[in-house]
Amino acid sequence: MTMDERLDLTALEPDEAQRELLVAAIMQRAGRELERRAAEDVSPIAILSDWMRPALAAAAVVAALAVSVLTQQELTAHVEPGSGLTDALAVPAPVNEWLISDRSPTVADLLIAMDGEAH
Amino acid sequence: MRPVDVGGETDARLVRRAREGDRDAYERLVRRYLKTAYAVALAELGDQRDAEDAVQDSFITALERLDDCRDPAAFAGWLRRIVRNRARSVRRRERVRETESLASAISASSKRDPGGDLERSEIRRQLETALRTLTEVQRRVVLMHDLEGYRHREIAVELDIPEGTVRSHLFFARRALRTQLGDAGHRGHDDG
């Protein structure tokens, strides 16, 4: 005999009766967890919660992208002098000029302005 | 880890079914890896009863943490780590066995062939005693090779040691066991 021969260690293995007892013991203890999983699997809340995590992750990515794009646009946007609130309120151009130059309109200015509006 | 049954559903599919609470799927995983899980536990603990406890606990832990098994196809390796950790924990604590001994349950039902069972029990007792004289790595190598059927290269990968070292551990483990056991009744077949 040489040391290349395998040792017969099969006596160390559980025999069939032992295996069955072990399997039965394990499955008995596993019962509650398996039932919990089975119940969880069919509940609508569980189904929704399965979707919630990826949906939240996707929403977070979209939000991050949106903030990034908006920030970038704000930084690069060309700001026209006199634009903004007066444009939004549809203030006529001559009035806008008076506001910017901080002077009171003359009668002539008012006539020109009214004439421009009429056309 | 060597699966016992062949040609059945893949581990990945069984794991996915078990995650959904499929009892049959988990039982098939238990049966598939019971023998090797037991060998891993025995290599760590050197005692049949402690190994049985560790195997039971490990399969329950594995089920409870099944969602943490990121790669269901690699269930075997994942389970092996759980068994090993569990066995080491048992060994550290040296806890007193409180649950009913499986061995007493077996002996109660051994009337079908008392002689055969007693003989087997005696051989097992001798083997366990002999195994305890080995170093931990020798015990793991000889059990993986001669009981689980791993090849030298596979053991080297699993234990992260050179293949030559595996052969050396196997040689010395076998020699020590043969010396302890006196050869009779433990001769196997030549390595292939």
GROMACS .gro file of C-alpha atoms in nm:
model
  311
    1MET     CA    1   0.000   0.000   0.000
    2THR     CA    2   0.121   0.352  -0.080
    3MET     CA    3   0.021   0.693   0.046
    4ASP     CA    4  -0.143   0.752  -0.293
    5GLU     CA    5  -0.428   0.527  -0.193
    6ARG     CA    6  -0.737   0.704  -0.077
    7LEU     CA    7  -0.852   0.639   0.273
    8ASP     CA    8  -1.203   0.508   0.303
    9LEU     CA    9  -1.363   0.779   0.514
   10THR     CA   10  -1.720   0.700   0.421
   11ALA     CA   11  -1.790   0.594   0.779
   12LEU     CA   12  -1.768   0.963   0.865
   13GLU     CA   13  -2.056   1.047   0.635
   14PRO     CA   14  -2.405   1.048   0.772
   15ASP     CA   15  -2.579   0.726   0.665
   16GLU     CA   16  -2.914   0.739   0.493
   17ALA     CA   17  -3.114   0.742   0.816
   18GLN     CA   18  -2.898   1.020   0.957
   19ARG     CA   19  -2.927   1.219   0.637
   20GLU     CA   20  -3.303   1.194   0.644
   21LEU     CA   21  -3.312   1.302   1.008
   22LEU     CA   22  -3.086   1.596   0.934
   23VAL     CA   23  -3.291   1.703   0.633
   24ALA     CA   24  -3.612   1.670   0.833
   25ALA     CA   25  -3.470   1.874   1.120
   26ILE     CA   26  -3.347   2.146   0.886
   27MET     CA   27  -3.673   2.164   0.692
   28GLN     CA   28  -3.873   2.177   1.013
   29ARG     CA   29  -3.672   2.473   1.135
   30ALA     CA   30  -3.686   2.632   0.791
   31GLY     CA   31  -4.065   2.613   0.779
   32ARG     CA   32  -4.138   2.948   0.939
   33GLU     CA   33  -3.892   3.139   0.722
   34LEU     CA   34  -4.019   2.970   0.405
   35GLU     CA   35  -4.378   3.054   0.500
   36ARG     CA   36  -4.280   3.415   0.563
   37ARG     CA   37  -4.114   3.434   0.224
   38ALA     CA   38  -4.409   3.274   0.049
   39ALA     CA   39  -4.652   3.517   0.215
   40GLU     CA   40  -4.430   3.812   0.136
   41ASP     CA   41  -4.400   3.712  -0.223
   42VAL     CA   42  -4.771   3.742  -0.302
   43SER     CA   43  -4.868   4.052  -0.102
   44PRO     CA   44  -4.932   4.366  -0.311
   45ILE     CA   45  -4.720   4.569  -0.072
   46ALA     CA   46  -4.428   4.338  -0.133
   47ILE     CA   47  -4.474   4.368  -0.508
   48LEU     CA   48  -4.486   4.747  -0.478
   49SER     CA   49  -4.184   4.751  -0.251
   50ASP     CA   50  -3.996   4.545  -0.505
   51TRP     CA   51  -4.055   4.826  -0.752
   52MET     CA   52  -4.006   5.108  -0.504
   53ARG     CA   53  -3.634   5.077  -0.467
   54PRO     CA   54  -3.546   5.080  -0.840
   55ALA     CA   55  -3.806   5.352  -0.901
   56LEU     CA   56  -3.656   5.572  -0.632
   57ALA     CA   57  -3.310   5.509  -0.769
   58ALA     CA   58  -3.424   5.605  -1.120
   59ALA     CA   59  -3.595   5.918  -0.985
   60ALA     CA   60  -3.280   6.018  -0.803
   61VAL     CA   61  -3.075   5.982  -1.121
   62VAL     CA   62  -3.327   6.189  -1.321
   63ALA     CA   63  -3.331   6.458  -1.052
   64ALA     CA   64  -2.953   6.472  -1.043
   65LEU     CA   65  -2.939   6.506  -1.422
   66ALA     CA   66  -3.208   6.774  -1.422
   67VAL     CA   67  -3.033   6.982  -1.158
   68SER     CA   68  -2.707   6.946  -1.346
   69VAL     CA   69  -2.862   7.059  -1.677
   70LEU     CA   70  -3.049   7.350  -1.518
   71THR     CA   71  -2.740   7.470  -1.336
   72GLN     CA   72  -2.537   7.451  -1.655
   73GLN     CA   73  -2.802   7.645  -1.851
   74GLU     CA   74  -2.825   7.913  -1.587
   75LEU     CA   75  -2.450   7.963  -1.593
   76THR     CA   76  -2.432   7.993  -1.970
   77ALA     CA   77  -2.754   8.189  -2.032
   78HIS     CA   78  -2.704   8.537  -2.186
   79VAL     CA   79  -2.879   8.799  -1.974
   80GLU     CA   80  -3.019   9.090  -2.177
   81PRO     CA   81  -3.010   9.429  -2.004
   82GLY     CA   82  -3.355   9.543  -1.912
   83SER     CA   83  -3.500   9.198  -1.971
   84GLY     CA   84  -3.658   8.999  -1.698
   85LEU     CA   85  -3.945   9.139  -1.497
   86THR     CA   86  -4.032   9.417  -1.744
   87ASP     CA   87  -4.047   9.163  -2.029
   88ALA     CA   88  -4.255   8.931  -1.821
   89LEU     CA   89  -4.497   9.211  -1.739
   90ALA     CA   90  -4.505   9.326  -2.106
   91VAL     CA   91  -4.393   9.680  -2.018
   92PRO     CA   92  -4.359   9.888  -2.342
   93ALA     CA   93  -4.003   9.953  -2.453
   94PRO     CA   94  -4.006  10.331  -2.397
   95VAL     CA   95  -4.135  10.289  -2.043
   96ASN     CA   96  -3.863  10.036  -1.986
   97GLU     CA   97  -3.605  10.293  -2.092
   98TRP     CA   98  -3.747  10.549  -1.851
   99LEU     CA   99  -3.726  10.298  -1.573
  100ILE     CA  100  -3.366  10.210  -1.653
  101SER     CA  101  -3.253  10.571  -1.690
  102ASP     CA  102  -3.448  10.667  -1.377
  103ARG     CA  103  -3.602  10.983  -1.528
  104SER     CA  104  -3.955  11.111  -1.560
  105PRO     CA  105  -4.106  11.104  -1.911
  106THR     CA  106  -4.172  11.435  -2.083
  107VAL     CA  107  -4.497  11.511  -2.261
  108ALA     CA  108  -4.321  11.443  -2.591
  109ASP     CA  109  -4.206  11.103  -2.466
  110LEU     CA  110  -4.561  11.015  -2.370
  111LEU     CA  111  -4.696  11.117  -2.708
  112ILE     CA  112  -4.430  10.914  -2.890
  113ALA     CA  113  -4.500  10.619  -2.667
  114MET     CA  114  -4.874  10.636  -2.723
  115ASP     CA  115  -4.819  10.674  -3.093
  116GLY     CA  116  -4.595  10.363  -3.092
  117GLU     CA  117  -4.857  10.161  -2.904
  118ALA     CA  118  -5.127  10.273  -3.147
  119HIS     CA  119  -4.922  10.130  -3.436
  120MET     CA  120  -1.850   2.205  -0.316
  121ARG     CA  121  -1.966   1.894  -0.498
  122PRO     CA  122  -2.338   1.865  -0.558
  123VAL     CA  123  -2.484   1.525  -0.482
  124ASP     CA  124  -2.752   1.515  -0.746
  125VAL     CA  125  -2.681   1.582  -1.108
  126GLY     CA  126  -2.894   1.681  -1.399
  127GLY     CA  127  -3.149   1.863  -1.186
  128GLU     CA  128  -3.232   2.230  -1.172
  129THR     CA  129  -2.941   2.468  -1.146
  130ASP     CA  130  -2.845   2.617  -0.812
  131ALA     CA  131  -2.938   2.960  -0.940
  132ARG     CA  132  -3.292   2.856  -1.022
  133LEU     CA  133  -3.336   2.670  -0.693
  134VAL     CA  134  -3.209   2.971  -0.500
  135ARG     CA  135  -3.451   3.201  -0.680
  136ARG     CA  136  -3.741   2.966  -0.606
  137ALA     CA  137  -3.635   2.931  -0.243
  138ARG     CA  138  -3.627   3.309  -0.209
  139GLU     CA  139  -3.994   3.303  -0.298
  140GLY     CA  140  -4.058   3.053  -0.021
  141ASP     CA  141  -4.061   2.738  -0.234
  142ARG     CA  142  -4.014   2.457   0.016
  143ASP     CA  143  -3.932   2.193  -0.243
  144ALA     CA  144  -3.658   2.408  -0.392
  145TYR     CA  145  -3.488   2.465  -0.059
  146GLU     CA  146  -3.510   2.099   0.035
  147ARG     CA  147  -3.337   2.012  -0.290
  148LEU     CA  148  -3.058   2.255  -0.210
  149VAL     CA  149  -3.027   2.103   0.137
  150ARG     CA  150  -3.007   1.751  -0.003
  151ARG     CA  151  -2.764   1.859  -0.273
  152TYR     CA  152  -2.515   2.012  -0.030
  153LEU     CA  153  -2.578   1.827   0.294
  154LYS     CA  154  -2.291   1.585   0.254
  155THR     CA  155  -2.032   1.845   0.169
  156ALA     CA  156  -2.157   2.093   0.428
  157TYR     CA  157  -2.118   1.817   0.680
  158ALA     CA  158  -1.763   1.749   0.564
  159VAL     CA  159  -1.673   2.116   0.599
  160ALA     CA  160  -1.816   2.128   0.951
  161LEU     CA  161  -1.648   1.803   1.048
  162ALA     CA  162  -1.313   1.926   0.921
  163GLU     CA  163  -1.345   2.229   1.148
  164LEU     CA  164  -1.493   2.059   1.453
  165GLY     CA  165  -1.379   1.697   1.439
  166ASP     CA  166  -1.693   1.585   1.613
  167GLN     CA  167  -2.002   1.434   1.454
  168ARG     CA  168  -2.261   1.588   1.684
  169ASP     CA  169  -2.115   1.937   1.673
  170ALA     CA  170  -2.085   1.906   1.295
  171GLU     CA  171  -2.453   1.811   1.267
  172ASP     CA  172  -2.554   2.111   1.476
  173ALA     CA  173  -2.335   2.342   1.273
  174VAL     CA  174  -2.482   2.209   0.948
  175GLN     CA  175  -2.838   2.260   1.070
  176ASP     CA  176  -2.767   2.613   1.189
  177SER     CA  177  -2.584   2.696   0.868
  178PHE     CA  178  -2.870   2.592   0.643
  179ILE     CA  179  -3.111   2.802   0.851
  180THR     CA  180  -2.876   3.100   0.841
  181ALA     CA  181  -2.834   3.056   0.467
  182LEU     CA  182  -3.210   3.060   0.418
  183GLU     CA  183  -3.255   3.369   0.631
  184ARG     CA  184  -2.980   3.549   0.440
  185LEU     CA  185  -3.066   3.412   0.098
  186ASP     CA  186  -3.126   3.762  -0.035
  187ASP     CA  187  -2.762   3.844   0.043
  188CYS     CA  188  -2.641   3.572  -0.194
  189ARG     CA  189  -2.556   3.808  -0.479
  190ASP     CA  190  -2.470   3.536  -0.725
  191PRO     CA  191  -2.719   3.250  -0.688
  192ALA     CA  192  -2.509   3.036  -0.923
  193ALA     CA  193  -2.229   3.055  -0.665
  194PHE     CA  194  -2.454   2.934  -0.383
  195ALA     CA  195  -2.220   2.645  -0.302
  196GLY     CA  196  -1.921   2.863  -0.220
  197TRP     CA  197  -2.139   3.106  -0.030
  198LEU     CA  198  -2.285   2.821   0.178
  199ARG     CA  199  -1.940   2.680   0.241
  200ARG     CA  200  -1.832   3.009   0.398
  201ILE     CA  201  -2.141   3.013   0.618
  202VAL     CA  202  -2.075   2.656   0.735
  203ARG     CA  203  -1.712   2.729   0.806
  204ASN     CA  204  -1.790   3.045   0.999
  205ARG     CA  205  -2.060   2.870   1.194
  206ALA     CA  206  -1.832   2.578   1.279
  207ARG     CA  207  -1.560   2.812   1.395
  208SER     CA  208  -1.808   2.996   1.609
  209VAL     CA  209  -1.922   2.668   1.765
  210ARG     CA  210  -1.565   2.570   1.830
  211ARG     CA  211  -1.485   2.903   1.993
  212ARG     CA  212  -1.778   2.887   2.226
  213GLU     CA  213  -1.748   2.518   2.304
  214ARG     CA  214  -2.112   2.534   2.382
  215VAL     CA  215  -2.289   2.256   2.564
  216ARG     CA  216  -2.514   2.054   2.345
  217GLU     CA  217  -2.867   2.111   2.466
  218THR     CA  218  -3.080   1.973   2.189
  219GLU     CA  219  -3.160   1.609   2.159
  220SER     CA  220  -2.868   1.416   2.023
  221LEU     CA  221  -2.916   1.291   1.675
  222ALA     CA  222  -2.700   0.996   1.765
  223SER     CA  223  -2.941   0.888   2.037
  224ALA     CA  224  -3.225   0.912   1.790
  225ILE     CA  225  -3.027   0.695   1.556
  226SER     CA  226  -2.938   0.440   1.821
  227ALA     CA  227  -3.304   0.422   1.921
  228SER     CA  228  -3.389   0.324   1.566
  229SER     CA  229  -3.090   0.099   1.512
  230LYS     CA  230  -3.276  -0.222   1.585
  231ARG     CA  231  -3.302  -0.287   1.211
  232ASP     CA  232  -2.931  -0.381   1.199
  233PRO     CA  233  -2.770  -0.337   1.538
  234GLY     CA  234  -2.448  -0.513   1.446
  235GLY     CA  235  -2.387  -0.314   1.130
  236ASP     CA  236  -2.467   0.017   1.294
  237LEU     CA  237  -2.247  -0.056   1.591
  238GLU     CA  238  -1.960  -0.150   1.367
  239ARG     CA  239  -2.003   0.164   1.164
  240SER     CA  240  -2.025   0.372   1.481
  241GLU     CA  241  -1.705   0.218   1.609
  242ILE     CA  242  -1.522   0.287   1.283
  243ARG     CA  243  -1.651   0.643   1.287
  244ARG     CA  244  -1.540   0.691   1.644
  245GLN     CA  245  -1.192   0.571   1.556
  246LEU     CA  246  -1.180   0.793   1.250
  247GLU     CA  247  -1.292   1.098   1.445
  248THR     CA  248  -1.033   1.032   1.712
  249ALA     CA  249  -0.764   0.992   1.448
  250LEU     CA  250  -0.875   1.307   1.265
  251ARG     CA  251  -0.839   1.510   1.580
  252THR     CA  252  -0.466   1.431   1.582
  253LEU     CA  253  -0.421   1.614   1.250
  254THR     CA  254  -0.362   1.981   1.203
  255GLU     CA  255  -0.662   2.178   1.082
  256VAL     CA  256  -0.528   2.217   0.730
  257GLN     CA  257  -0.436   1.846   0.708
  258ARG     CA  258  -0.785   1.754   0.822
  259ARG     CA  259  -0.945   1.982   0.567
  260VAL     CA  260  -0.727   1.855   0.285
  261VAL     CA  261  -0.781   1.486   0.357
  262LEU     CA  262  -1.156   1.527   0.400
  263MET     CA  263  -1.190   1.733   0.085
  264HIS     CA  264  -0.986   1.483  -0.115
  265ASP     CA  265  -1.079   1.145   0.026
  266LEU     CA  266  -1.433   1.216   0.140
  267GLU     CA  267  -1.566   1.487  -0.091
  268GLY     CA  268  -1.371   1.384  -0.399
  269TYR     CA  269  -1.199   1.713  -0.473
  270ARG     CA  270  -0.887   1.710  -0.689
  271HIS     CA  271  -0.554   1.854  -0.572
  272ARG     CA  272  -0.591   2.161  -0.792
  273GLU     CA  273  -0.943   2.232  -0.668
  274ILE     CA  274  -0.832   2.207  -0.305
  275ALA     CA  275  -0.540   2.439  -0.374
  276VAL     CA  276  -0.778   2.699  -0.513
  277GLU     CA  277  -1.029   2.655  -0.233
  278LEU     CA  278  -0.771   2.681   0.045
  279ASP     CA  279  -0.552   2.929  -0.141
  280ILE     CA  280  -0.234   2.726  -0.103
  281PRO     CA  281   0.004   2.579  -0.366
  282GLU     CA  282  -0.089   2.244  -0.519
  283GLY     CA  283   0.238   2.092  -0.398
  284THR     CA  284   0.148   2.189  -0.044
  285VAL     CA  285  -0.187   2.017  -0.084
  286ARG     CA  286  -0.012   1.695  -0.189
  287SER     CA  287   0.224   1.724   0.105
  288HIS     CA  288  -0.058   1.778   0.355
  289LEU     CA  289  -0.249   1.487   0.205
  290PHE     CA  290   0.053   1.259   0.230
  291PHE     CA  291   0.120   1.338   0.594
  292ALA     CA  292  -0.248   1.329   0.687
  293ARG     CA  293  -0.292   0.983   0.536
  294ARG     CA  294   0.022   0.853   0.700
  295ALA     CA  295  -0.089   0.984   1.039
  296LEU     CA  296  -0.436   0.839   1.000
  297ARG     CA  297  -0.304   0.500   0.889
  298THR     CA  298  -0.070   0.492   1.184
  299GLN     CA  299  -0.357   0.571   1.417
  300LEU     CA  300  -0.598   0.330   1.258
  301GLY     CA  301  -0.360   0.048   1.179
  302ASP     CA  302  -0.469   0.031   0.816
  303ALA     CA  303  -0.735  -0.235   0.860
  304GLY     CA  304  -1.075  -0.152   0.722
  305HIS     CA  305  -0.983   0.190   0.588
  306ARG     CA  306  -0.814   0.107   0.263
  307GLY     CA  307  -0.961   0.283  -0.032
  308HIS     CA  308  -0.875   0.295  -0.398
  309ASP     CA  309  -0.581   0.446  -0.580
  310ASP     CA  310  -0.589   0.808  -0.679
  311GLY     CA  311  -0.700   0.863  -1.034
   0.00000   0.00000   0.00000
